Amino acid sequence: MSGNSILEVTDLAVIYNHAIGALHGVSFSLERGKVLALLGANGAGKSTALKAVSNLLPAERGQVTAGRVLFDGLDVSRSSPSELVRAGLVQVLEGRHCFRSLTVEENLISGGLGRGSSRAEIAGDLEEVYAHFPRLKQKRGTLSGLTSGGEQQMTAIGRALMSRPRLLVLDEPSMGLAPLVVQDIFRTLRRLNRENGLSILVAEQNSATALAYTDQATVIENGIDVLSGDAADLRRRDDVKAFYLGQR
Ligand code: ATP
């Protein structure tokens, strides 16, 4: 593997329920300090690949049958999701999971508890999250269940940031959100990457937006990676325009 990769996924195969093949050999790698998009249609296998990275498959009767995942050069196939969070690999799940009956600020604080942060550290981290998401500061005392979809997605991302990730993994952050909100979220992710050097892996069906804000992309089709490259190059390719950007 290249010494500069924070994440290296090689020939990953996954089945569900001991039978249904979801991934049939997927490879991609993310350079430290870069943003990589996993693109592909509904059901292509993007979420499965992300769950394999964070070891979240057993909860869904999914099993890695081949391949390997290296985080920072180490095989993490036996690390629990909470060990991975402590190691700096943090995933924001699809569907913006927030505790709906907690306030926005309580949700954020809950993200800092797992790593045993002190009160002062949590207070400092909160201010940093609010600097990136000023809207969350305005809504800090509101129950998350009463906030908008975009605010819930921001809360889910903010909560992940509270655990001080080195690699942030996001599953379909644009899902169900208005285009302007999606732009706002991607712009903030890009700023986090540029200002804090945060490495980001994001699965997206919204290829046009993802390619505008990422460095590299891998396209998955039917459980296989079919195309990988620099986002800027992919955006210019006619086949990508035709099949993934809707510009026939
Ligand atoms: P989406 O955008 O809908 O999340 P995706 O590209 O992330 O799509 P996956 O959710 O990874 O795709 O699904 C890949 C394949 O695995 C699909 O055929 C799906 O039906 C199957 N699959 C996903 N989760 C499970 C599960 N828990 N049990 C059985 N099959 C599953």
mmCIF file with all atom_site columns, N, CA and C and ligand atoms in Angstrom, residues 16-17 20-23 40-49 51 60-62 94 171-172 203 205 220, ligand 1:
data_model
loop_
_atom_site.group_PDB
_atom_site.id
_atom_site.type_symbol
_atom_site.label_atom_id
_atom_site.label_alt_id
_atom_site.label_comp_id
_atom_site.label_asym_id
_atom_site.label_entity_id
_atom_site.label_seq_id
_atom_site.pdbx_PDB_ins_code
_atom_site.Cartn_x
_atom_site.Cartn_y
_atom_site.Cartn_z
_atom_site.occupancy
_atom_site.B_iso_or_equiv
_atom_site.pdbx_formal_charge
_atom_site.auth_seq_id
_atom_site.auth_comp_id
_atom_site.auth_asym_id
_atom_site.auth_atom_id
_atom_site.pdbx_PDB_model_num
ATOM   1   N N   . TYR A 1 16  ? -24.682 -10.943 2.644  1.00 0.00 ? 16  TYR A N   1
ATOM   2   C CA  . TYR A 1 16  ? -25.664 -10.780 3.715  1.00 0.00 ? 16  TYR A CA  1
ATOM   3   C C   . TYR A 1 16  ? -26.376 -12.106 3.955  1.00 0.00 ? 16  TYR A C   1
ATOM   4   N N   . ASN A 1 17  ? -26.730 -12.357 5.178  1.00 0.00 ? 17  ASN A N   1
ATOM   5   C CA  . ASN A 1 17  ? -27.521 -13.551 5.522  1.00 0.00 ? 17  ASN A CA  1
ATOM   6   C C   . ASN A 1 17  ? -26.916 -14.840 4.973  1.00 0.00 ? 17  ASN A C   1
ATOM   7   N N   . ILE A 1 20  ? -26.619 -13.674 0.255  1.00 0.00 ? 20  ILE A N   1
ATOM   8   C CA  . ILE A 1 20  ? -26.783 -12.641 -0.771 1.00 0.00 ? 20  ILE A CA  1
ATOM   9   C C   . ILE A 1 20  ? -25.507 -11.828 -0.927 1.00 0.00 ? 20  ILE A C   1
ATOM   10  N N   . GLY A 1 21  ? -24.904 -11.907 -2.109 1.00 0.00 ? 21  GLY A N   1
ATOM   11  C CA  . GLY A 1 21  ? -23.676 -11.152 -2.359 1.00 0.00 ? 21  GLY A CA  1
ATOM   12  C C   . GLY A 1 21  ? -23.982 -9.685  -2.592 1.00 0.00 ? 21  GLY A C   1
ATOM   13  N N   . ALA A 1 22  ? -23.311 -8.811  -1.851 1.00 0.00 ? 22  ALA A N   1
ATOM   14  C CA  . ALA A 1 22  ? -23.534 -7.375  -2.020 1.00 0.00 ? 22  ALA A CA  1
ATOM   15  C C   . ALA A 1 22  ? -22.303 -6.701  -2.628 1.00 0.00 ? 22  ALA A C   1
ATOM   16  N N   . LEU A 1 23  ? -21.115 -7.142  -2.215 1.00 0.00 ? 23  LEU A N   1
ATOM   17  C CA  . LEU A 1 23  ? -19.877 -6.654  -2.835 1.00 0.00 ? 23  LEU A CA  1
ATOM   18  C C   . LEU A 1 23  ? -19.125 -7.849  -3.383 1.00 0.00 ? 23  LEU A C   1
ATOM   19  N N   . GLY A 1 40  ? -22.421 5.842   -7.102 1.00 0.00 ? 40  GLY A N   1
ATOM   20  C CA  . GLY A 1 40  ? -23.110 4.674   -7.640 1.00 0.00 ? 40  GLY A CA  1
ATOM   21  C C   . GLY A 1 40  ? -24.595 4.784   -7.361 1.00 0.00 ? 40  GLY A C   1
ATOM   22  N N   . ALA A 1 41  ? -25.355 3.997   -8.113 1.00 0.00 ? 41  ALA A N   1
ATOM   23  C CA  . ALA A 1 41  ? -26.807 4.051   -8.001 1.00 0.00 ? 41  ALA A CA  1
ATOM   24  C C   . ALA A 1 41  ? -27.269 3.426   -6.689 1.00 0.00 ? 41  ALA A C   1
ATOM   25  N N   . ASN A 1 42  ? -28.531 3.615   -6.414 1.00 0.00 ? 42  ASN A N   1
ATOM   26  C CA  . ASN A 1 42  ? -29.204 2.957   -5.299 1.00 0.00 ? 42  ASN A CA  1
ATOM   27  C C   . ASN A 1 42  ? -28.951 1.440   -5.369 1.00 0.00 ? 42  ASN A C   1
ATOM   28  N N   . GLY A 1 43  ? -28.438 0.866   -4.288 1.00 0.00 ? 43  GLY A N   1
ATOM   29  C CA  . GLY A 1 43  ? -28.240 -0.584  -4.254 1.00 0.00 ? 43  GLY A CA  1
ATOM   30  C C   . GLY A 1 43  ? -26.919 -1.051  -4.839 1.00 0.00 ? 43  GLY A C   1
ATOM   31  N N   . ALA A 1 44  ? -26.066 -0.125  -5.283 1.00 0.00 ? 44  ALA A N   1
ATOM   32  C CA  . ALA A 1 44  ? -24.794 -0.519  -5.904 1.00 0.00 ? 44  ALA A CA  1
ATOM   33  C C   . ALA A 1 44  ? -23.842 -1.167  -4.905 1.00 0.00 ? 44  ALA A C   1
ATOM   34  N N   . GLY A 1 45  ? -23.948 -0.762  -3.628 1.00 0.00 ? 45  GLY A N   1
ATOM   35  C CA  . GLY A 1 45  ? -23.074 -1.350  -2.613 1.00 0.00 ? 45  GLY A CA  1
ATOM   36  C C   . GLY A 1 45  ? -22.275 -0.327  -1.823 1.00 0.00 ? 45  GLY A C   1
ATOM   37  N N   . LYS A 1 46  ? -22.602 0.942   -1.989 1.00 0.00 ? 46  LYS A N   1
ATOM   38  C CA  . LYS A 1 46  ? -21.834 1.998   -1.306 1.00 0.00 ? 46  LYS A CA  1
ATOM   39  C C   . LYS A 1 46  ? -21.943 1.877   0.213  1.00 0.00 ? 46  LYS A C   1
ATOM   40  N N   . SER A 1 47  ? -23.182 1.758   0.713  1.00 0.00 ? 47  SER A N   1
ATOM   41  C CA  . SER A 1 47  ? -23.368 1.667   2.175  1.00 0.00 ? 47  SER A CA  1
ATOM   42  C C   . SER A 1 47  ? -22.687 0.424   2.722  1.00 0.00 ? 47  SER A C   1
ATOM   43  N N   . THR A 1 48  ? -22.778 -0.657  1.980  1.00 0.00 ? 48  THR A N   1
ATOM   44  C CA  . THR A 1 48  ? -22.154 -1.902  2.428  1.00 0.00 ? 48  THR A CA  1
ATOM   45  C C   . THR A 1 48  ? -20.640 -1.712  2.567  1.00 0.00 ? 48  THR A C   1
ATOM   46  N N   . ALA A 1 49  ? -20.046 -1.020  1.596  1.00 0.00 ? 49  ALA A N   1
ATOM   47  C CA  . ALA A 1 49  ? -18.597 -0.783  1.666  1.00 0.00 ? 49  ALA A CA  1
ATOM   48  C C   . ALA A 1 49  ? -18.264 0.066   2.897  1.00 0.00 ? 49  ALA A C   1
ATOM   49  N N   . LYS A 1 51  ? -20.002 0.322   5.670  1.00 0.00 ? 51  LYS A N   1
ATOM   50  C CA  . LYS A 1 51  ? -20.234 -0.462  6.894  1.00 0.00 ? 51  LYS A CA  1
ATOM   51  C C   . LYS A 1 51  ? -19.098 -1.456  7.109  1.00 0.00 ? 51  LYS A C   1
ATOM   52  N N   . GLU A 1 60  ? -26.073 -6.341  10.923 1.00 0.00 ? 60  GLU A N   1
ATOM   53  C CA  . GLU A 1 60  ? -27.054 -6.516  9.840  1.00 0.00 ? 60  GLU A CA  1
ATOM   54  C C   . GLU A 1 60  ? -26.910 -7.868  9.167  1.00 0.00 ? 60  GLU A C   1
ATOM   55  N N   . ARG A 1 61  ? -26.291 -8.798  9.865  1.00 0.00 ? 61  ARG A N   1
ATOM   56  C CA  . ARG A 1 61  ? -26.056 -10.134 9.316  1.00 0.00 ? 61  ARG A CA  1
ATOM   57  C C   . ARG A 1 61  ? -25.263 -10.075 8.015  1.00 0.00 ? 61  ARG A C   1
ATOM   58  N N   . GLY A 1 62  ? -24.364 -9.118  7.977  1.00 0.00 ? 62  GLY A N   1
ATOM   59  C CA  . GLY A 1 62  ? -23.469 -9.019  6.825  1.00 0.00 ? 62  GLY A CA  1
ATOM   60  C C   . GLY A 1 62  ? -22.091 -9.516  7.223  1.00 0.00 ? 62  GLY A C   1
ATOM   61  N N   . GLU A 1 94  ? -26.219 6.742   7.361  1.00 0.00 ? 94  GLU A N   1
ATOM   62  C CA  . GLU A 1 94  ? -27.270 7.226   6.472  1.00 0.00 ? 94  GLU A CA  1
ATOM   63  C C   . GLU A 1 94  ? -28.511 7.552   7.313  1.00 0.00 ? 94  GLU A C   1
ATOM   64  N N   . ASP A 1 171 ? -22.364 8.574   5.004  1.00 0.00 ? 171 ASP A N   1
ATOM   65  C CA  . ASP A 1 171 ? -23.197 7.820   4.079  1.00 0.00 ? 171 ASP A CA  1
ATOM   66  C C   . ASP A 1 171 ? -24.344 8.702   3.606  1.00 0.00 ? 171 ASP A C   1
ATOM   67  N N   . GLU A 1 172 ? -24.240 9.114   2.345  1.00 0.00 ? 172 GLU A N   1
ATOM   68  C CA  . GLU A 1 172 ? -25.335 9.842   1.677  1.00 0.00 ? 172 GLU A CA  1
ATOM   69  C C   . GLU A 1 172 ? -25.813 11.077  2.456  1.00 0.00 ? 172 GLU A C   1
ATOM   70  N N   . ALA A 1 203 ? -20.070 8.530   0.707  1.00 0.00 ? 203 ALA A N   1
ATOM   71  C CA  . ALA A 1 203 ? -20.846 7.805   -0.301 1.00 0.00 ? 203 ALA A CA  1
ATOM   72  C C   . ALA A 1 203 ? -21.984 8.707   -0.748 1.00 0.00 ? 203 ALA A C   1
ATOM   73  N N   . GLN A 1 205 ? -25.156 9.362   -3.952 1.00 0.00 ? 205 GLN A N   1
ATOM   74  C CA  . GLN A 1 205 ? -25.810 9.123   -5.240 1.00 0.00 ? 205 GLN A CA  1
ATOM   75  C C   . GLN A 1 205 ? -25.775 10.385  -6.080 1.00 0.00 ? 205 GLN A C   1
ATOM   76  N N   . ILE A 1 220 ? -19.031 2.625   -7.996 1.00 0.00 ? 220 ILE A N   1
ATOM   77  C CA  . ILE A 1 220 ? -19.378 1.221   -7.753 1.00 0.00 ? 220 ILE A CA  1
ATOM   78  C C   . ILE A 1 220 ? -20.646 0.890   -8.526 1.00 0.00 ? 220 ILE A C   1
HETATM 79  P P1  . ATP B 2 .   ? -28.328 2.990   -1.140 1.00 0.00 ? 1   ATP B P1  1
HETATM 80  O O1  . ATP B 2 .   ? -28.007 4.267   -1.795 1.00 0.00 ? 1   ATP B O1  1
HETATM 81  O O2  . ATP B 2 .   ? -29.723 2.541   -1.362 1.00 0.00 ? 1   ATP B O2  1
HETATM 82  O O3  . ATP B 2 .   ? -27.913 2.915   0.301  1.00 0.00 ? 1   ATP B O3  1
HETATM 83  P P2  . ATP B 2 .   ? -26.018 1.435   -1.742 1.00 0.00 ? 1   ATP B P2  1
HETATM 84  O O4  . ATP B 2 .   ? -25.208 1.668   -2.959 1.00 0.00 ? 1   ATP B O4  1
HETATM 85  O O5  . ATP B 2 .   ? -25.509 2.009   -0.486 1.00 0.00 ? 1   ATP B O5  1
HETATM 86  O O6  . ATP B 2 .   ? -27.477 1.915   -1.969 1.00 0.00 ? 1   ATP B O6  1
HETATM 87  P P3  . ATP B 2 .   ? -26.201 -1.048  -0.320 1.00 0.00 ? 1   ATP B P3  1
HETATM 88  O O7  . ATP B 2 .   ? -27.187 -0.502  0.660  1.00 0.00 ? 1   ATP B O7  1
HETATM 89  O O8  . ATP B 2 .   ? -24.815 -1.268  0.127  1.00 0.00 ? 1   ATP B O8  1
HETATM 90  O O9  . ATP B 2 .   ? -26.168 -0.122  -1.612 1.00 0.00 ? 1   ATP B O9  1
HETATM 91  O O10 . ATP B 2 .   ? -26.786 -2.387  -0.903 1.00 0.00 ? 1   ATP B O10 1
HETATM 92  C C1  . ATP B 2 .   ? -26.040 -3.280  -1.741 1.00 0.00 ? 1   ATP B C1  1
HETATM 93  C C2  . ATP B 2 .   ? -26.836 -4.568  -1.899 1.00 0.00 ? 1   ATP B C2  1
HETATM 94  O O11 . ATP B 2 .   ? -26.886 -5.251  -0.649 1.00 0.00 ? 1   ATP B O11 1
HETATM 95  C C3  . ATP B 2 .   ? -28.276 -4.358  -2.331 1.00 0.00 ? 1   ATP B C3  1
HETATM 96  O O12 . ATP B 2 .   ? -28.607 -5.391  -3.223 1.00 0.00 ? 1   ATP B O12 1
HETATM 97  C C4  . ATP B 2 .   ? -29.049 -4.478  -1.048 1.00 0.00 ? 1   ATP B C4  1
HETATM 98  O O13 . ATP B 2 .   ? -30.356 -4.951  -1.291 1.00 0.00 ? 1   ATP B O13 1
HETATM 99  C C5  . ATP B 2 .   ? -28.230 -5.496  -0.254 1.00 0.00 ? 1   ATP B C5  1
HETATM 100 N N1  . ATP B 2 .   ? -28.347 -5.254  1.195  1.00 0.00 ? 1   ATP B N1  1
HETATM 101 C C6  . ATP B 2 .   ? -28.012 -4.116  1.851  1.00 0.00 ? 1   ATP B C6  1
HETATM 102 N N2  . ATP B 2 .   ? -28.220 -4.246  3.180  1.00 0.00 ? 1   ATP B N2  1
HETATM 103 C C7  . ATP B 2 .   ? -28.702 -5.495  3.375  1.00 0.00 ? 1   ATP B C7  1
HETATM 104 C C8  . ATP B 2 .   ? -29.096 -6.242  4.535  1.00 0.00 ? 1   ATP B C8  1
HETATM 105 N N3  . ATP B 2 .   ? -29.030 -5.722  5.750  1.00 0.00 ? 1   ATP B N3  1
HETATM 106 N N4  . ATP B 2 .   ? -29.537 -7.523  4.339  1.00 0.00 ? 1   ATP B N4  1
HETATM 107 C C9  . ATP B 2 .   ? -29.587 -8.053  3.087  1.00 0.00 ? 1   ATP B C9  1
HETATM 108 N N5  . ATP B 2 .   ? -29.215 -7.412  1.976  1.00 0.00 ? 1   ATP B N5  1
HETATM 109 C C10 . ATP B 2 .   ? -28.779 -6.143  2.090  1.00 0.00 ? 1   ATP B C10 1
#
